[in-house]
Backbone as XML, in Angstrom:
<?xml version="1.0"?>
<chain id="A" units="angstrom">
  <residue number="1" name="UNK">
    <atom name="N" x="98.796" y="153.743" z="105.822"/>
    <atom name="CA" x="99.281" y="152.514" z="106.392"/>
    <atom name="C" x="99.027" y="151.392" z="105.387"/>
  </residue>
  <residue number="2" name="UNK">
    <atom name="N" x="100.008" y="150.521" z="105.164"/>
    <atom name="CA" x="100.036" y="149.518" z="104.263"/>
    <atom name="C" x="98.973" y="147.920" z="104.159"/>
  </residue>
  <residue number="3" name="UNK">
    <atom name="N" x="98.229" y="147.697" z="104.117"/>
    <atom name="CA" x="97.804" y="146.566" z="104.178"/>
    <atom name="C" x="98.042" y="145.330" z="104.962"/>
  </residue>
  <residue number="4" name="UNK">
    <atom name="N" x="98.804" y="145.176" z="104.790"/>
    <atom name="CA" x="100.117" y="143.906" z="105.760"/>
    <atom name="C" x="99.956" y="145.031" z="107.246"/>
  </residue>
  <residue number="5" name="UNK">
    <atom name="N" x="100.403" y="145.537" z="107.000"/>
    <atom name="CA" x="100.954" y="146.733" z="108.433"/>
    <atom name="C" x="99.140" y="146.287" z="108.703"/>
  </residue>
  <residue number="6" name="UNK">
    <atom name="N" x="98.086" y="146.480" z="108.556"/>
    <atom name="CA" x="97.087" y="147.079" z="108.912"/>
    <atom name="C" x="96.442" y="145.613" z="109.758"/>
  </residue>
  <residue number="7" name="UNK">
    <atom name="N" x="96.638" y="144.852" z="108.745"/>
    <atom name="CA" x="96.062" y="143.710" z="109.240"/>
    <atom name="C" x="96.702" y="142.510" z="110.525"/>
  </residue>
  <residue number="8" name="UNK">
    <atom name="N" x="97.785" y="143.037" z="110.233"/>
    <atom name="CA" x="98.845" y="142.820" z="111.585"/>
    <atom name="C" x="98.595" y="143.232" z="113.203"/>
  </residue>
  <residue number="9" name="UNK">
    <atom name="N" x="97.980" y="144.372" z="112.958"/>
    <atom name="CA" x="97.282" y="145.257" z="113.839"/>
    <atom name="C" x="96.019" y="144.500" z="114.325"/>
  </residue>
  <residue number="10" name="UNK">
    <atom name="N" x="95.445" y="144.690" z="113.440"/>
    <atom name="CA" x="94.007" y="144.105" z="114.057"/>
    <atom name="C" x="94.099" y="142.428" z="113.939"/>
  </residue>
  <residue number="11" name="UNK">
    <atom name="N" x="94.483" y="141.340" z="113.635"/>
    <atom name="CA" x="94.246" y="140.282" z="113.777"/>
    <atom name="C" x="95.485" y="140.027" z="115.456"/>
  </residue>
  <residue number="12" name="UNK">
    <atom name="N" x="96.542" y="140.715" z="115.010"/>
    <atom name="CA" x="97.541" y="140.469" z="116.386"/>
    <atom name="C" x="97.979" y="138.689" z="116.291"/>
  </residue>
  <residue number="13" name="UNK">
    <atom name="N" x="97.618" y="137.660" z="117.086"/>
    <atom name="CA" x="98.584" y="136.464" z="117.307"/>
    <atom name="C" x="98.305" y="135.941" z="116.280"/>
  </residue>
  <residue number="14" name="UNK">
    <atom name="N" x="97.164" y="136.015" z="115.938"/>
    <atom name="CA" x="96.612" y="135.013" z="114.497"/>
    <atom name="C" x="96.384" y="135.529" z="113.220"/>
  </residue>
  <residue number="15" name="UNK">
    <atom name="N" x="97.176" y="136.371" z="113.007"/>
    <atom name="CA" x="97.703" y="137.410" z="111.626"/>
    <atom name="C" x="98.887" y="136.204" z="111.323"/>
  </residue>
  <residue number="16" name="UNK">
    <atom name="N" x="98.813" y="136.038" z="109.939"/>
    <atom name="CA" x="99.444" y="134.546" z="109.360"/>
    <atom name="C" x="98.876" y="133.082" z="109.499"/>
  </residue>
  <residue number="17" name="UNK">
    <atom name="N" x="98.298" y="132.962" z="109.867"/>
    <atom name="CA" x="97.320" y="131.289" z="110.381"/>
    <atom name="C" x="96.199" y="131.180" z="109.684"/>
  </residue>
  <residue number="18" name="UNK">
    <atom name="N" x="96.118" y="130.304" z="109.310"/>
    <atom name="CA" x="94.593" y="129.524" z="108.419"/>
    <atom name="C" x="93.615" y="129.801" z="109.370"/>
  </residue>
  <residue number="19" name="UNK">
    <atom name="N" x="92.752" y="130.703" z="108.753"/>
    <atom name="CA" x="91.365" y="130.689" z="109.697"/>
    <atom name="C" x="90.638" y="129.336" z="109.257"/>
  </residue>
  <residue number="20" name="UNK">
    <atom name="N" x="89.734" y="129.295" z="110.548"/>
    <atom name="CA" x="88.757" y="127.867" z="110.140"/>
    <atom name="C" x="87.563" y="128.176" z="109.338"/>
  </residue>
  <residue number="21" name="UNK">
    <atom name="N" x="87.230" y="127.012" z="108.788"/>
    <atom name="CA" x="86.244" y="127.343" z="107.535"/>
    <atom name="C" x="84.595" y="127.741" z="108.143"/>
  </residue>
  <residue number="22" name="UNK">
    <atom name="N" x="84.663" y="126.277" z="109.266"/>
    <atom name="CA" x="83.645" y="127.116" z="110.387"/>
    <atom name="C" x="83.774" y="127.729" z="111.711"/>
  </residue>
  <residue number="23" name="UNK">
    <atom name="N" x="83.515" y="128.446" z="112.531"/>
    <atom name="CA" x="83.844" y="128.424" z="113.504"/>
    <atom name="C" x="83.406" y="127.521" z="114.959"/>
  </residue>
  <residue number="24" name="UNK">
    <atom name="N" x="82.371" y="126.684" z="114.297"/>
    <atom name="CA" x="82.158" y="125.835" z="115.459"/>
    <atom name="C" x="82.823" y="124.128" z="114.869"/>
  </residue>
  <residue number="25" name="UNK">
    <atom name="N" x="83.883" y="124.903" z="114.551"/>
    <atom name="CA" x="84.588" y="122.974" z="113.600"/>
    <atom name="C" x="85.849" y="124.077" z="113.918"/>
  </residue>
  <residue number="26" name="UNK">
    <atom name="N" x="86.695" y="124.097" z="114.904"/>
    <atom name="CA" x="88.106" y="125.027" z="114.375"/>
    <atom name="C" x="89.307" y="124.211" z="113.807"/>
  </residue>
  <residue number="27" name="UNK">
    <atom name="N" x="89.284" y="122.568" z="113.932"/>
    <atom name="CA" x="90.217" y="121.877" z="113.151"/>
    <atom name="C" x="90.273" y="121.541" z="111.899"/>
  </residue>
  <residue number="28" name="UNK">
    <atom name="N" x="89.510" y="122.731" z="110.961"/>
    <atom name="CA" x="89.179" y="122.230" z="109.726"/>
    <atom name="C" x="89.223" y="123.867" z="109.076"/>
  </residue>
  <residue number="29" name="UNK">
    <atom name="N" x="90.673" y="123.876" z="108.275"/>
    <atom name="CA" x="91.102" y="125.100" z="107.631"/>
    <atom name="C" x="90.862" y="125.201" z="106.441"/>
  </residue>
  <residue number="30" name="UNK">
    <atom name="N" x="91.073" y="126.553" z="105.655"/>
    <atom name="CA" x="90.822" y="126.267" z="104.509"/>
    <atom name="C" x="91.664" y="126.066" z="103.872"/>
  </residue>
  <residue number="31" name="UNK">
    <atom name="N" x="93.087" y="125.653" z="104.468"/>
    <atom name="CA" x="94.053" y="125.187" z="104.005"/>
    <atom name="C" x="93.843" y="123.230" z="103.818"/>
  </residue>
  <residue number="32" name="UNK">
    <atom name="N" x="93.777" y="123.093" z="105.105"/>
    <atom name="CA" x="92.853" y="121.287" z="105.344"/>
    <atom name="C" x="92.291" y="121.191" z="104.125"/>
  </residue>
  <residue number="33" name="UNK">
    <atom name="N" x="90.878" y="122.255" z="103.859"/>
    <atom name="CA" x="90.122" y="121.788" z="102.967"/>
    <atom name="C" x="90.379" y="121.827" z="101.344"/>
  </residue>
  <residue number="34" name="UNK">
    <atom name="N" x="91.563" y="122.505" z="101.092"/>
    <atom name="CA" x="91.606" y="122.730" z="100.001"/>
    <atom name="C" x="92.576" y="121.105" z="99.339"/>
  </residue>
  <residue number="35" name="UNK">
    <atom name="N" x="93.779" y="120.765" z="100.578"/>
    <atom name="CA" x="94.344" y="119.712" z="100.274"/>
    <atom name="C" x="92.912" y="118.519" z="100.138"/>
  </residue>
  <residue number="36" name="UNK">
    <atom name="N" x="92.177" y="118.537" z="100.468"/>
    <atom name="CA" x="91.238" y="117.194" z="100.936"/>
    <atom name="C" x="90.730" y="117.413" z="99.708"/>
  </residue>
  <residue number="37" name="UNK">
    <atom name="N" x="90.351" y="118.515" z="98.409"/>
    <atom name="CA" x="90.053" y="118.044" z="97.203"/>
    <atom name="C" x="91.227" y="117.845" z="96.504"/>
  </residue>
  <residue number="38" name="UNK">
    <atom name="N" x="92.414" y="118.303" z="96.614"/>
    <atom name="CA" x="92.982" y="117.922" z="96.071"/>
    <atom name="C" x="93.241" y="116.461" z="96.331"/>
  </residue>
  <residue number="39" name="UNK">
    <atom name="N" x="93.418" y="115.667" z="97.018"/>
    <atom name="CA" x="94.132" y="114.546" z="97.259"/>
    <atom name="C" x="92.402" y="113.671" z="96.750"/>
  </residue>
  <residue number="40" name="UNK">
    <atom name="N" x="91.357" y="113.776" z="97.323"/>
    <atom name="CA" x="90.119" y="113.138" z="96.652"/>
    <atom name="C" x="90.095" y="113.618" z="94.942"/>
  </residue>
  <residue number="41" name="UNK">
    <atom name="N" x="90.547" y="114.528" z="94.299"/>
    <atom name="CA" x="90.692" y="114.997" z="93.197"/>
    <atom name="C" x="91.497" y="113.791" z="92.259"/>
  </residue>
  <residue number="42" name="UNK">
    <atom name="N" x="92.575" y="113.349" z="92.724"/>
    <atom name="CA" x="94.079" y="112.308" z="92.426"/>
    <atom name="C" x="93.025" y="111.176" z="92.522"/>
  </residue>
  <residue number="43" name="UNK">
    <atom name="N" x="92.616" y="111.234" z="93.884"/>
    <atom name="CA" x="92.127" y="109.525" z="94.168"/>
    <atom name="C" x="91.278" y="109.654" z="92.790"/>
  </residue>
  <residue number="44" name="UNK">
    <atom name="N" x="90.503" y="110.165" z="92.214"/>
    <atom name="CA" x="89.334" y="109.961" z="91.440"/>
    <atom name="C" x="89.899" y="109.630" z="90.067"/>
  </residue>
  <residue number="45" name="UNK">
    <atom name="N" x="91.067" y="110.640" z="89.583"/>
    <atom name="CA" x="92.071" y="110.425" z="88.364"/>
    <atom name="C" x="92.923" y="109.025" z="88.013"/>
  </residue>
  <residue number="46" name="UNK">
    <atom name="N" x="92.906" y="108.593" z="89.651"/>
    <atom name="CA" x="93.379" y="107.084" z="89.591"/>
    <atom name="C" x="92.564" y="106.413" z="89.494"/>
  </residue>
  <residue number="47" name="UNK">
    <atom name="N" x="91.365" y="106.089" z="89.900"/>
    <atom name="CA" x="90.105" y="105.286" z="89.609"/>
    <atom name="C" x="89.410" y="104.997" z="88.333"/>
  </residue>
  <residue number="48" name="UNK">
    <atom name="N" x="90.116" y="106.481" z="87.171"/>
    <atom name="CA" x="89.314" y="106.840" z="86.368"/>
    <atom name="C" x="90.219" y="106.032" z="85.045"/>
  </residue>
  <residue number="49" name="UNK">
    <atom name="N" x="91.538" y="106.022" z="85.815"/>
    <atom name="CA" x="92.568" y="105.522" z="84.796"/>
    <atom name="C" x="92.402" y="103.665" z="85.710"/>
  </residue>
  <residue number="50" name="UNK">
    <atom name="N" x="92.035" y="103.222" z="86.151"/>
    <atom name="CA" x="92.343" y="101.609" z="86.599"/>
    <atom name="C" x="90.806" y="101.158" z="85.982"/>
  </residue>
  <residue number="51" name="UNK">
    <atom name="N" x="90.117" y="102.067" z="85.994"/>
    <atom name="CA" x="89.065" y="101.690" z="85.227"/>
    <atom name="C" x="89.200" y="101.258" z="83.863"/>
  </residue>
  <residue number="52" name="UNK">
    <atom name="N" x="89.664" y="102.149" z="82.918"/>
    <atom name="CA" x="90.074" y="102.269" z="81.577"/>
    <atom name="C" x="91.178" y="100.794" z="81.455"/>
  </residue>
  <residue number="53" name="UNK">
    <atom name="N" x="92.178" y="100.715" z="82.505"/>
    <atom name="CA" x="93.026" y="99.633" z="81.885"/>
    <atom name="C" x="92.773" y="98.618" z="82.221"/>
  </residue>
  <residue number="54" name="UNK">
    <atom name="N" x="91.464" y="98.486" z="83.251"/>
    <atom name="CA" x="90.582" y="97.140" z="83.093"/>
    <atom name="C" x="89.676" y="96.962" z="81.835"/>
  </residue>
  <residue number="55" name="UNK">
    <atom name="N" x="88.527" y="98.077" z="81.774"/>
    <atom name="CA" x="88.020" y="97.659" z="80.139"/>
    <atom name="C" x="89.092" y="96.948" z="79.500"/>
  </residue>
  <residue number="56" name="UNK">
    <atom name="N" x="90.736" y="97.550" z="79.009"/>
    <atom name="CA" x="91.247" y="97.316" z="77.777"/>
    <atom name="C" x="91.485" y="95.980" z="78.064"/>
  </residue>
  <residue number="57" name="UNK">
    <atom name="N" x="91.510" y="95.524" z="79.135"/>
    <atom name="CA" x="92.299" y="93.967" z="79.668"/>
    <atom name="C" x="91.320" y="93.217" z="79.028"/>
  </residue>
  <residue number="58" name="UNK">
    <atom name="N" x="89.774" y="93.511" z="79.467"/>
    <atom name="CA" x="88.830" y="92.747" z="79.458"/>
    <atom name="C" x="88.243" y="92.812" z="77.896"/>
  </residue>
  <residue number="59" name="UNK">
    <atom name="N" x="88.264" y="93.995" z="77.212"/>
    <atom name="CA" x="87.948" y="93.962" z="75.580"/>
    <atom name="C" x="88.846" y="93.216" z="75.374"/>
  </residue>
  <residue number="60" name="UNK">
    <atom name="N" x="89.834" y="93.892" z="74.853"/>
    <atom name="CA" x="90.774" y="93.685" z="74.134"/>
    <atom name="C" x="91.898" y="93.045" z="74.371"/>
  </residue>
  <residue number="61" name="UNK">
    <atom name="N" x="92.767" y="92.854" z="75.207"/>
    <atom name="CA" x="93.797" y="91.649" z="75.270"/>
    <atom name="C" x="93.294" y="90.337" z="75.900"/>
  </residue>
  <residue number="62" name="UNK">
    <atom name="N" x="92.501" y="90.084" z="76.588"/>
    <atom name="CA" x="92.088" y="88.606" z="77.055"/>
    <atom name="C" x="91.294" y="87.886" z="75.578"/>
  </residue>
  <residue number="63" name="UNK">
    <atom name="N" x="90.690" y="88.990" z="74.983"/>
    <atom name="CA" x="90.158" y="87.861" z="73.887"/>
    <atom name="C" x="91.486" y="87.670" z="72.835"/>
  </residue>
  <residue number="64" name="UNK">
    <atom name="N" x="92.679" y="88.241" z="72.537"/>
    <atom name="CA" x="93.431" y="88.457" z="71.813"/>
    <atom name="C" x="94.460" y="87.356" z="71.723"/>
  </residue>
  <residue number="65" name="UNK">
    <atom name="N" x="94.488" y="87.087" z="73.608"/>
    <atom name="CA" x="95.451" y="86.467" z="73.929"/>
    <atom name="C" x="94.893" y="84.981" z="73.790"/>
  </residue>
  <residue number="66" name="UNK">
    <atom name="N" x="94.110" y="84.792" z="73.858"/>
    <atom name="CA" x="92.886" y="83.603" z="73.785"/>
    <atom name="C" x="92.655" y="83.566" z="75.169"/>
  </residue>
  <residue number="67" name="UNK">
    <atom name="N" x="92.197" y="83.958" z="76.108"/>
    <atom name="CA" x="91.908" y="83.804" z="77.636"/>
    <atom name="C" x="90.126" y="83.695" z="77.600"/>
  </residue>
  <residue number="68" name="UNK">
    <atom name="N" x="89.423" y="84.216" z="77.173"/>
    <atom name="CA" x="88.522" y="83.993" z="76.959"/>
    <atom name="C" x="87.532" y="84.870" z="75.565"/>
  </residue>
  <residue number="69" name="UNK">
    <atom name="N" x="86.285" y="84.137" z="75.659"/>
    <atom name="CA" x="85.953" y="85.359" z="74.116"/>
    <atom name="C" x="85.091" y="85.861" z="74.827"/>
  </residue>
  <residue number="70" name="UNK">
    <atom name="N" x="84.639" y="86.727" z="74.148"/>
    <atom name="CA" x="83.287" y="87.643" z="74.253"/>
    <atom name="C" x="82.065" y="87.097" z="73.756"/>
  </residue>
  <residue number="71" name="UNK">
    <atom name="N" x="81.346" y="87.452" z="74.687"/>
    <atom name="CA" x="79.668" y="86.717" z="74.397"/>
    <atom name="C" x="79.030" y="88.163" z="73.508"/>
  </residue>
  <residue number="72" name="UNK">
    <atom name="N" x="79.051" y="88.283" z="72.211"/>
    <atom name="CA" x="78.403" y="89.094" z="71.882"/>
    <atom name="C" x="77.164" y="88.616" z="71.478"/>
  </residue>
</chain>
């Protein structure tokens, strides 16, 4: 008997469905959880890049532009 065939059998209604990650939390899949790093994953890549094009604002084009200098 094939794998698919087998497990079809024994899981029955919930053969295909995201099991939950705990069972005393059942609205939280490991499908849920895998999007929730991904999307906190992005948020962090964007933070990491608004960071960077603030330094450059604040080095380098505000003193350039004459907006203010640097207190070194």
């Amino acid at each position: 008997m094939g794998e698919s065939r087998r497990r079809r059998q024994e899981l029955g209604e919930a053969y295909g469905q995201s099991e939950p990650v705990f069972s005393w939390l059942p609205g939280l899949t490991k499908q849920k959880a895998t999007q929730f790093v991904q999307i906190t994953t992005t948020g962090a890549w964007i933070g990491i890049g608004a960071m960077v094009a603030l330094w450059v604002l604040v080095r380098l084009v505000g003193p350039a532009l004459h907006w203010w200098q640097l207190a070194e």
